[in-house]
CSV table of C-alpha atoms and ligand atoms in Angstrom, one decimal:
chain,number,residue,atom,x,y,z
A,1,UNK,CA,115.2,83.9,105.6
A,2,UNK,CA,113.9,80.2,105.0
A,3,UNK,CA,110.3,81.1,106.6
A,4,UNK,CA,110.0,83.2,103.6
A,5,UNK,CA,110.8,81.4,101.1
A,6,UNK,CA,107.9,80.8,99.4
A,7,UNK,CA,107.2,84.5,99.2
A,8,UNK,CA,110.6,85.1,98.0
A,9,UNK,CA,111.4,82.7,94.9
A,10,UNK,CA,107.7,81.9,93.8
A,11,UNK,CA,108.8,80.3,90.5
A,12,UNK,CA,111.5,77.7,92.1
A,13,UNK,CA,109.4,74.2,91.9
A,14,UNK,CA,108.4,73.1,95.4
A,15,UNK,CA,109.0,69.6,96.9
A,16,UNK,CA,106.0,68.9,99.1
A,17,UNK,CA,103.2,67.6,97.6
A,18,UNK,CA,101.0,69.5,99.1
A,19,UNK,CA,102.5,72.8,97.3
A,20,UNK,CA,103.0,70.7,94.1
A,21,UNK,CA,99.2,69.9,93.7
A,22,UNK,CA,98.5,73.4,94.4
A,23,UNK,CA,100.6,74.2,91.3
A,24,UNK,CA,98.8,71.3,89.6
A,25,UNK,CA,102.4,69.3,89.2
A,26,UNK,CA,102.1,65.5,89.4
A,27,UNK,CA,103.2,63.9,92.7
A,28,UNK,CA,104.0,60.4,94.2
A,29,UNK,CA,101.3,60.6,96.4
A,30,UNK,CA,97.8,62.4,97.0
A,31,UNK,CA,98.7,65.4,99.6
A,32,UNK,CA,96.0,65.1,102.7
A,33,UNK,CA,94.9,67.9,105.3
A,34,UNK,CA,91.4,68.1,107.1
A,35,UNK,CA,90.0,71.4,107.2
A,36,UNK,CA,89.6,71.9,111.3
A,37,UNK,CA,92.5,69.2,112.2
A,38,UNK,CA,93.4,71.1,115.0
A,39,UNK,CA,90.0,71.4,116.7
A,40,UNK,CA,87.7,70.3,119.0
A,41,UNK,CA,87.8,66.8,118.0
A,42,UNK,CA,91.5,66.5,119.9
A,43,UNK,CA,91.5,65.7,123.9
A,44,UNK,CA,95.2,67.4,123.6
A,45,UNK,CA,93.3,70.5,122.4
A,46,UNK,CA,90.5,70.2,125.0
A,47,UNK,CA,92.6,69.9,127.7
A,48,UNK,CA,94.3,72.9,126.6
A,49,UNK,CA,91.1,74.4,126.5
A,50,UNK,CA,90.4,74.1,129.8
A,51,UNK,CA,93.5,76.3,131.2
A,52,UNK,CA,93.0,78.4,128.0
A,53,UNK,CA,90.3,80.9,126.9
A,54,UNK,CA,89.8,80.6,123.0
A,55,UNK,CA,91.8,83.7,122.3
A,56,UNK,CA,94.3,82.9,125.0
A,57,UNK,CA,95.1,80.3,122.7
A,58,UNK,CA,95.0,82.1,119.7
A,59,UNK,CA,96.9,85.4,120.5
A,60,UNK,CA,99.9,83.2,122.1
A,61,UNK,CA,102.4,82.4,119.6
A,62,UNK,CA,103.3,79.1,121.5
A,63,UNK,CA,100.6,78.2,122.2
A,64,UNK,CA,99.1,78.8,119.2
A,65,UNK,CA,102.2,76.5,117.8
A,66,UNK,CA,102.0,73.7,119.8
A,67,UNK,CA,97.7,73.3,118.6
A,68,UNK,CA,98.5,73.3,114.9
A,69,UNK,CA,101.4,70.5,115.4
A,70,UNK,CA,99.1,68.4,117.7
A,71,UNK,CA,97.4,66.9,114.2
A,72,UNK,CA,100.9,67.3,112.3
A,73,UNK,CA,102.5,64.9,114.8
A,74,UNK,CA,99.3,62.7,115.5
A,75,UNK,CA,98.6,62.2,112.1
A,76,UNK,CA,101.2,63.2,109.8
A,77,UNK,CA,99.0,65.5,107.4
A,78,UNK,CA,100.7,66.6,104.3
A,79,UNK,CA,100.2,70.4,105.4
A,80,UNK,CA,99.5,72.5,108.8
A,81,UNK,CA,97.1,75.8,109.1
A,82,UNK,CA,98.0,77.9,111.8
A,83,UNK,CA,95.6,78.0,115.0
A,84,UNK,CA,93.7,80.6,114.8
A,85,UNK,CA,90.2,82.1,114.0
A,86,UNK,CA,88.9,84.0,111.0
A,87,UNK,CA,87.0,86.6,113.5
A,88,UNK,CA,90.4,88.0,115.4
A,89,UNK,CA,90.9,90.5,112.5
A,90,UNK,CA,87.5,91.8,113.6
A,91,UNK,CA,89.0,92.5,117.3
A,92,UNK,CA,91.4,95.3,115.6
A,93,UNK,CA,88.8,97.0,113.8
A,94,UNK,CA,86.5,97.9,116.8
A,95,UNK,CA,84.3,94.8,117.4
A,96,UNK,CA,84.3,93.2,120.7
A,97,UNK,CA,84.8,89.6,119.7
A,98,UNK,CA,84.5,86.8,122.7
A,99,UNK,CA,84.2,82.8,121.9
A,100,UNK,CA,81.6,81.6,124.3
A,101,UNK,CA,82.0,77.6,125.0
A,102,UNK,CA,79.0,75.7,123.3
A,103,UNK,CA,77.6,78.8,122.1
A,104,UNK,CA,80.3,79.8,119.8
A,105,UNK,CA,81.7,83.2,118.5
A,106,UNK,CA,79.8,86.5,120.2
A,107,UNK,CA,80.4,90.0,118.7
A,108,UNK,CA,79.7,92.2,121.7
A,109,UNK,CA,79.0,95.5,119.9
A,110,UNK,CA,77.3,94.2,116.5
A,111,UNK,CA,76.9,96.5,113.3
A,112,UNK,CA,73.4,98.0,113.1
A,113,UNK,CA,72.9,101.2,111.6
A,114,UNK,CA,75.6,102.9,108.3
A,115,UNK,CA,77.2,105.0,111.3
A,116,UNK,CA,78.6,101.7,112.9
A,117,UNK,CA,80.2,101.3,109.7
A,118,UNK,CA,82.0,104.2,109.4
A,119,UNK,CA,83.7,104.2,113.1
A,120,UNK,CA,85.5,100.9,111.9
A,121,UNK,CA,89.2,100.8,111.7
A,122,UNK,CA,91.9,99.2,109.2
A,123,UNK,CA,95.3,98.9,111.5
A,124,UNK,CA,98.0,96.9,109.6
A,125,UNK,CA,97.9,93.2,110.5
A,126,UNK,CA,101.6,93.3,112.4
A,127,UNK,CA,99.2,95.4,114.9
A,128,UNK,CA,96.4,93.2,115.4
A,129,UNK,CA,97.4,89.8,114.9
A,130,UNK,CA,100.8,89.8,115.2
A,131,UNK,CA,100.4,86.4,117.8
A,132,UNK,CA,99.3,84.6,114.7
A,133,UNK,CA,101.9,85.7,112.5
A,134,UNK,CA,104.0,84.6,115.0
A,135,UNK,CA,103.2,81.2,115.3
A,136,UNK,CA,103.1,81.1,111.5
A,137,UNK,CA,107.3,81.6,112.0
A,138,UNK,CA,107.5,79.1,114.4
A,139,UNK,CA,105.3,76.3,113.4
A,140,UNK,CA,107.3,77.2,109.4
A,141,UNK,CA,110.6,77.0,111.2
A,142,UNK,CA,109.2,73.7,113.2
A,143,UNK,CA,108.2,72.0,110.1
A,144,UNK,CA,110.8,73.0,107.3
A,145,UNK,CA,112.8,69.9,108.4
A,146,UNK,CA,110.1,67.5,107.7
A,147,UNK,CA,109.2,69.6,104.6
A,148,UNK,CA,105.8,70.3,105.8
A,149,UNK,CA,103.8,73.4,104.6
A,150,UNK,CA,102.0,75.5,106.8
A,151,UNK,CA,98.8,77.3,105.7
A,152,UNK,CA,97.7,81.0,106.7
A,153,UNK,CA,94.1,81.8,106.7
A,154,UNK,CA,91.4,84.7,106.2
A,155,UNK,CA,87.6,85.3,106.5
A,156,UNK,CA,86.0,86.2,103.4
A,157,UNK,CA,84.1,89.9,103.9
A,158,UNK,CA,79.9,88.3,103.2
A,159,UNK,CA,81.2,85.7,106.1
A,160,UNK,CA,82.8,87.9,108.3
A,161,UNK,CA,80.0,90.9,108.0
A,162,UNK,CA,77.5,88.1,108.9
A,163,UNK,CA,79.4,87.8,112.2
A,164,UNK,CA,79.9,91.9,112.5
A,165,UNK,CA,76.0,92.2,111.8
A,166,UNK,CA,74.2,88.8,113.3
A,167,UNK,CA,76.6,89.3,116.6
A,168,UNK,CA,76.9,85.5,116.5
A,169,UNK,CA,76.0,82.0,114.3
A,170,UNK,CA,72.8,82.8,112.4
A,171,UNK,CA,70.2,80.1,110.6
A,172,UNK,CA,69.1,82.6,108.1
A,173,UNK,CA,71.2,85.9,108.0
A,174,UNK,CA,68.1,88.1,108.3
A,175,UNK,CA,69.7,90.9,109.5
A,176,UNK,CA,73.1,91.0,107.3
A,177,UNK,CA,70.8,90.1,104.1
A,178,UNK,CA,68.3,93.5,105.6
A,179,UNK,CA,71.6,95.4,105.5
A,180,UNK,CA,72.9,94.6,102.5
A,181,UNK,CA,69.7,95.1,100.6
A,182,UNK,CA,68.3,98.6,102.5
A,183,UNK,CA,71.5,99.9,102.6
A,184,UNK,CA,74.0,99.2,99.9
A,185,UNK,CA,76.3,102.0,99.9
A,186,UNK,CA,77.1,101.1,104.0
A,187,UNK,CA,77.1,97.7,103.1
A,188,UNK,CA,79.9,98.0,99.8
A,189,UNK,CA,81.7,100.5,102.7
A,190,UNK,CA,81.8,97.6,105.1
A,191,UNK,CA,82.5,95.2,102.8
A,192,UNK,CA,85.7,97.2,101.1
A,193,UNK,CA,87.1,97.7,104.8
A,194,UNK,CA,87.0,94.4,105.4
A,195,UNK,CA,88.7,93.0,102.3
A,196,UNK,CA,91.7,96.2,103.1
A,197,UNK,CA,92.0,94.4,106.8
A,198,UNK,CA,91.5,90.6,105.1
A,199,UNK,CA,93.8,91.2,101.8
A,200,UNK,CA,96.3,93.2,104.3
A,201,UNK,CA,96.6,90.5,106.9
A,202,UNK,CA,96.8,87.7,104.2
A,203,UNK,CA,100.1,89.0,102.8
A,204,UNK,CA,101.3,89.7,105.7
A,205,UNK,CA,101.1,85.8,107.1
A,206,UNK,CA,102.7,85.1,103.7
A,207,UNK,CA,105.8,87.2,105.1
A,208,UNK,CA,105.5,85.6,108.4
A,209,UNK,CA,106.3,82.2,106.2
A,210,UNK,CA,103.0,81.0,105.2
A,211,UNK,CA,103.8,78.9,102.5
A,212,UNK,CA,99.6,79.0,100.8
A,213,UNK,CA,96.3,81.6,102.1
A,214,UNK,CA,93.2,80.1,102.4
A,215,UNK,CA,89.9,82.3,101.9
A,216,UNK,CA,87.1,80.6,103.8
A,217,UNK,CA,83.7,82.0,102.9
A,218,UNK,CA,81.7,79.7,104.7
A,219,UNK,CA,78.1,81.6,104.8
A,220,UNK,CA,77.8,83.6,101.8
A,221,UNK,CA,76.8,80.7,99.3
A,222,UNK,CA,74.5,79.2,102.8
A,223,UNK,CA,72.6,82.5,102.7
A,224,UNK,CA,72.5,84.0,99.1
A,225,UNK,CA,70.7,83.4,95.8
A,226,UNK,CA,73.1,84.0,92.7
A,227,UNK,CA,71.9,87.1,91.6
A,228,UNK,CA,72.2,88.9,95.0
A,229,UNK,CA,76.0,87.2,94.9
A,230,UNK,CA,76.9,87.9,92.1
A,231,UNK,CA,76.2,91.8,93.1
A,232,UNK,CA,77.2,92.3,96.9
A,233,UNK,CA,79.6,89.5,97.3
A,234,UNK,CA,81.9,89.4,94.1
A,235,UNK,CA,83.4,92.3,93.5
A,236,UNK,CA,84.7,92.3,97.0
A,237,UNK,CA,86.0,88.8,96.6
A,238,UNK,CA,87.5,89.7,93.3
A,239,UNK,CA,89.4,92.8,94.9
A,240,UNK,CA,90.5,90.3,97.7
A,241,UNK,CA,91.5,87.6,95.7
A,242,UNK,CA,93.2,90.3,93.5
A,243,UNK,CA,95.5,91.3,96.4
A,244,UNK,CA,96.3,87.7,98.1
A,245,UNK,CA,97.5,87.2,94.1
A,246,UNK,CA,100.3,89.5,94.8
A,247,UNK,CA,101.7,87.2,98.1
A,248,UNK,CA,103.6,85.0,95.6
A,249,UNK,CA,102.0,81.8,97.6
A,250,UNK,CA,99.3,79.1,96.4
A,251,UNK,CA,95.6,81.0,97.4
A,252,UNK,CA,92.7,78.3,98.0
A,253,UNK,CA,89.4,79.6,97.5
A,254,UNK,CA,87.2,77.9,99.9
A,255,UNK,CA,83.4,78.9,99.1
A,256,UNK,CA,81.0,76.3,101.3
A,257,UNK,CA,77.3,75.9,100.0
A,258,UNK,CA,78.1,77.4,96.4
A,259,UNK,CA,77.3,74.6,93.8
A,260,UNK,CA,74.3,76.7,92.3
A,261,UNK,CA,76.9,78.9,91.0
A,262,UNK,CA,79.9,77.7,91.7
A,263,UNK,CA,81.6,78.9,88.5
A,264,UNK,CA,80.8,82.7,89.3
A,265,UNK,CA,82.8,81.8,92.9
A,266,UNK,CA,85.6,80.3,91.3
A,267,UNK,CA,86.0,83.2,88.8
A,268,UNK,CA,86.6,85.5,91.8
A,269,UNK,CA,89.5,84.0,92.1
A,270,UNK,CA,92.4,81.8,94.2
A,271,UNK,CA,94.8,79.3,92.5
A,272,UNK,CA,92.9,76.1,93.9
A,273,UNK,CA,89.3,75.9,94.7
A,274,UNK,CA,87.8,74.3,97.7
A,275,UNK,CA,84.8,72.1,96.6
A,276,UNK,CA,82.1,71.6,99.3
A,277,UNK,CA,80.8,68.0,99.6
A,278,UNK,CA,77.7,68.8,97.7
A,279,UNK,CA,78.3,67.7,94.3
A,280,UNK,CA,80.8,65.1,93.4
A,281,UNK,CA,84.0,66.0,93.1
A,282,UNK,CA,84.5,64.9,89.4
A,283,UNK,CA,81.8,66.9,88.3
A,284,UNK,CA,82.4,70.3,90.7
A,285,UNK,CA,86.1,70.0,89.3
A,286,UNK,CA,84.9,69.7,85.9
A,287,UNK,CA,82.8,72.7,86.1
A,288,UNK,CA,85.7,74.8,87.1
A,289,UNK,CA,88.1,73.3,84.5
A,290,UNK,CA,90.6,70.4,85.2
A,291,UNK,CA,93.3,72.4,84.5
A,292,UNK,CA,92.6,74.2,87.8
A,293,UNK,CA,94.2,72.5,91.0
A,294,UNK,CA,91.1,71.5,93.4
A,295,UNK,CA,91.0,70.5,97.1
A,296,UNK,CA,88.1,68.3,98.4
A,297,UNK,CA,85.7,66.9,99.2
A,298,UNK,CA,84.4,64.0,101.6
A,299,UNK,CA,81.9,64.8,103.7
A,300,UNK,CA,82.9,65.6,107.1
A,301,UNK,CA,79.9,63.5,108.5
A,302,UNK,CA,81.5,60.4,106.7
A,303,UNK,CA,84.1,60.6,109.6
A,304,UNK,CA,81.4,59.6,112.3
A,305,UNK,CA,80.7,56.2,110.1
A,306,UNK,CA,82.0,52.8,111.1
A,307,UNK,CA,85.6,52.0,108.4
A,308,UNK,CA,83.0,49.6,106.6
A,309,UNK,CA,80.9,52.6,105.4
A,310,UNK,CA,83.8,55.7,105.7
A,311,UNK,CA,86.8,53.7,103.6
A,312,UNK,CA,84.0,53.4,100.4
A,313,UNK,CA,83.4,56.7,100.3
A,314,UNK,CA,87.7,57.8,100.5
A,315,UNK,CA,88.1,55.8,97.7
A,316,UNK,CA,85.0,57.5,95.8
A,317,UNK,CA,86.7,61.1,96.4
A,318,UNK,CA,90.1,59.6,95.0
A,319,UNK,CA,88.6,57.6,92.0
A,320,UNK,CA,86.5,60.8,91.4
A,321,UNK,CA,90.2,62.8,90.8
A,322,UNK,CA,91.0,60.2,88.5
A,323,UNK,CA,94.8,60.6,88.9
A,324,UNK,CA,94.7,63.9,87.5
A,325,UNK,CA,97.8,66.3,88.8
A,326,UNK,CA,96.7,69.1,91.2
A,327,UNK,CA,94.1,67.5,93.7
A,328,UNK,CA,94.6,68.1,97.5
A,329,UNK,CA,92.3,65.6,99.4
A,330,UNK,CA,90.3,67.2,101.6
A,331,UNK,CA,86.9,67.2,103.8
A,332,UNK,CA,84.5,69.3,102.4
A,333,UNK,CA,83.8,71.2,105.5
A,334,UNK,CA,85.3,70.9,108.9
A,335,UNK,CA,85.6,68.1,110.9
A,336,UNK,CA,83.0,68.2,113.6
A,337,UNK,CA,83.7,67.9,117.3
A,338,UNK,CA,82.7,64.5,117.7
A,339,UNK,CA,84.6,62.8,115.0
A,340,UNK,CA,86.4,59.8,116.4
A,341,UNK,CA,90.4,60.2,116.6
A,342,UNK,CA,91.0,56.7,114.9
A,343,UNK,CA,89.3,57.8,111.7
A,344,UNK,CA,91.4,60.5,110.9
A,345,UNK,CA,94.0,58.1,111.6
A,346,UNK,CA,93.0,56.0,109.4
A,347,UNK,CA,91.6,58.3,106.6
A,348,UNK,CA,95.5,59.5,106.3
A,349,UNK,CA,96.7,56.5,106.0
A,350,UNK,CA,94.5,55.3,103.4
A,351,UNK,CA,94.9,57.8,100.8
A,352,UNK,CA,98.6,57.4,101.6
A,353,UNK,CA,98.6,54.0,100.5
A,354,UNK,CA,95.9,54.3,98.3
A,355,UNK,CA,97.9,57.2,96.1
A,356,UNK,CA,101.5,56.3,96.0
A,357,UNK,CA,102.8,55.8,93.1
B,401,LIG,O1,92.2,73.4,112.1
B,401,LIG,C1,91.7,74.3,112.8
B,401,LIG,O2,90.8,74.2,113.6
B,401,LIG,C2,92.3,75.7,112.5
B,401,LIG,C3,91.7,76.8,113.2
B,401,LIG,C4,90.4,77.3,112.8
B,401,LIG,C5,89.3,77.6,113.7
B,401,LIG,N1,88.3,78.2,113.1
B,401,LIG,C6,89.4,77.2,115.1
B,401,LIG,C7,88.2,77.3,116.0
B,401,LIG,C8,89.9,77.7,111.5
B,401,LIG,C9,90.5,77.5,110.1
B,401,LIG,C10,88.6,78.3,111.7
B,401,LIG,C11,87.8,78.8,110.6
B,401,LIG,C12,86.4,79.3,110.9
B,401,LIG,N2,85.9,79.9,112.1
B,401,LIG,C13,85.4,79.4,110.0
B,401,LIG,C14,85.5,78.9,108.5
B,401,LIG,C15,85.5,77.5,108.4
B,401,LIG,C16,84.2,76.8,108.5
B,401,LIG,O3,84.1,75.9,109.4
B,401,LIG,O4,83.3,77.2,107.8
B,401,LIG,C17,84.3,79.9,110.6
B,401,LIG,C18,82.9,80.2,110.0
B,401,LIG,C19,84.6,80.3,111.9
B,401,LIG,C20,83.8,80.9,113.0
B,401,LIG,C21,83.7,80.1,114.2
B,401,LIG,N3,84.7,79.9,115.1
B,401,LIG,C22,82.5,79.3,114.6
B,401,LIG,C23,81.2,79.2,113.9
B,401,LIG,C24,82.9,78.7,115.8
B,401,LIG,C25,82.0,77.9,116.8
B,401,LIG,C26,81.8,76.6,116.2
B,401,LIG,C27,83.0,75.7,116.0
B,401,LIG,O5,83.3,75.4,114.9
B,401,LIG,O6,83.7,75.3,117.0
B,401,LIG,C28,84.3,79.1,116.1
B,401,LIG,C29,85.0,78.7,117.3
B,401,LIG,C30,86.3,77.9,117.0
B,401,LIG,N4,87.2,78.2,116.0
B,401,LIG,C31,86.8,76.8,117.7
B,401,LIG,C32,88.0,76.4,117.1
B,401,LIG,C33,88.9,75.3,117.5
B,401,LIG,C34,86.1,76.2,118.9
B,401,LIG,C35,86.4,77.1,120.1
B,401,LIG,C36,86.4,76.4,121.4
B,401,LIG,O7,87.3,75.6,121.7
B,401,LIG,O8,85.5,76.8,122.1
């Protein structure tokens, strides 16, 4: 079974750079993905969109296929992440999830009181998301010619309750922070049944032929203070990290908005760490030890500059990683809807050219 082979020989070096940086082995060239290539940004995506409802899109397997090759094909990125969403898991488990256009994700039936806790389910991934896993087979099968990796993904559980408790985006996580601190024994219950659905569904894209996991936790460092993460967010990222550990793959740890302890998330775990755009890269990555593979970190918003201001500020990000082995050039946050095609183009093919050996 080739789709699995990652899972299945874990110690046999890989070829792509992408999976070599990850394992912090030299390569000819800098490996390149954009968190949120296959997004908004792309008229092939919007058009789809238009025919499609968000999870339409998501819980199709071709479908779902044919949106992460769009920026594999456009742009020929050094790795592909399935198409999907981190808040589908959440769909399995009892919460009525829709994606309203402009407005964003809606959780029709949000957590408010312990009891709402305790009514949640954990059904094996295969159950729930077995559209994602999959595309995961196809788009692996699709791109082992070409020697192209294809990433599986997860919510982190702070990120993910925030949508389970808020209903929606939040500015200030009022209500998930006035859970979490009036009532800690719901909030570690709701936290440990998310990381059993997350840590479940990880492994099991790594069987579908996921070839690395990546944990976003895109709010918790956004809305908490060390101390307070350090006590209701860690231990659960720990225990998750723990498990994704045991897939045999590459496991990013993507925390956004974390630099005022960004050692404490790093120790939670994952083999690579996904810096933010906050601090430079040379000094994030030394604060978590060069020895450990990181992925980063150009701002997102560069990507709306003219070439004259954007190029610069590549070659910053690469100069920053030195020519150390084991960095994966990346935004530090996704790509926003109105980034211009050409500049992705363009970003690509600079660090191409600007990395080979
Ligand atoms: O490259 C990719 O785009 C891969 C697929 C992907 C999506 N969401 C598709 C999506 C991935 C990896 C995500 C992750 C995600 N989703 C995160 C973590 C990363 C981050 O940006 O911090 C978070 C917090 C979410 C939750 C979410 N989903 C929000 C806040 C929104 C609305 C705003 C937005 O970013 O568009 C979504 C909707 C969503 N997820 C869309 C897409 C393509 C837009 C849906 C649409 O077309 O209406």
């Amino acid at each position: 079974m080739t789709e699995a082979a990652g899972a299945l020989s874990p110690n046999a070096e890989p070829s792509s750079p992408f999976l070599r940086a990850c394992r912090g082995l030299p390569t000819d060239r800098t490996p390149v993905w954009l968190l949120r290539q296959a997004g908004r940004y792309l008229p092939e995506y919007r058009a789809l969109r238009e025919k499609h409802s968000m999870l339409e899109l998501i819980r199709s397997p071709e479908l779902a296929a044919r949106v992460t090759l769009i920026p594999i094909d456009a742009f020929d990125l050094d790795a592909a992440i399935v198409f999907s969403d981190i808040l589908p898991p959440l769909v399995g488990m009892g919460l009525e999830l829709d994606f309203v256009q402009a407005d964003g994700p809606r959780i029709g039936n949000p957590i408010s009181r312990p009891r709402d806790v305790d009514v949640l389910g954990t059904p094996p991934a295969e159950e729930t998301m077995a559209g994602t896993l999959e595309a995961i087979g196809l788009v692996s099968r699709e791109l082992a010619a070409r020697d192209v990796p294809v990433i599986g993904f997860a919510g982190a559980p702070f990120t993910l309750a925030s949508y389970a408790i808020e209903g929606g985006v939040s500015k200030d996580f009022s209500r998930t922070k006035a859970f979490m601190l009036s009532e800690p024994a719901a909030w570690r219950r709701l936290l440990t049944r998310l990381v059993t659905v997350q840590a479940d569904y990880l492994l099991a894209q790594a069987r579908a032929g996921a070839h690395a996991l990546q944990v976003f936790d895109s709010w918790a460092g956004r809305a908490l203070g060390r101390e307070d993460y350090v006590r209701y967010v860690a231990p659960h990222n720990r225990e998750l990290f723990a498990t994704a550990s045991q897939a045999g793959v590459p496991v990013i740890n993507f925390s956004l908005g974390v630099s005022a302890y960004l050692t404490d998330a790093a120790a939670c775990g994952g083999d690579v760490v996904g810096l933010d755009w906050q601090l430079p890269l040379d000094e994030a990555w030394e604060r978590i030890g060069f020895d450990r593979p990181a992925q980063g970190n150009l701002d997102p918003a560069a990507l709306l500059a003219p070439w004259r201001e954007l190029r610069p500020r590549i070659d910053d990000v690469i100069d920053r990683a030195g020519g150390r082995p084991g960095h994966v050039f990346n935004v530090g946050h996704g790509l926003v809807p109105q980034t211009p095609v050409d500049n992705v183009r363009r970003l690509v093919e600079h660090v191409r050219e600007r990395t080979s050996a």
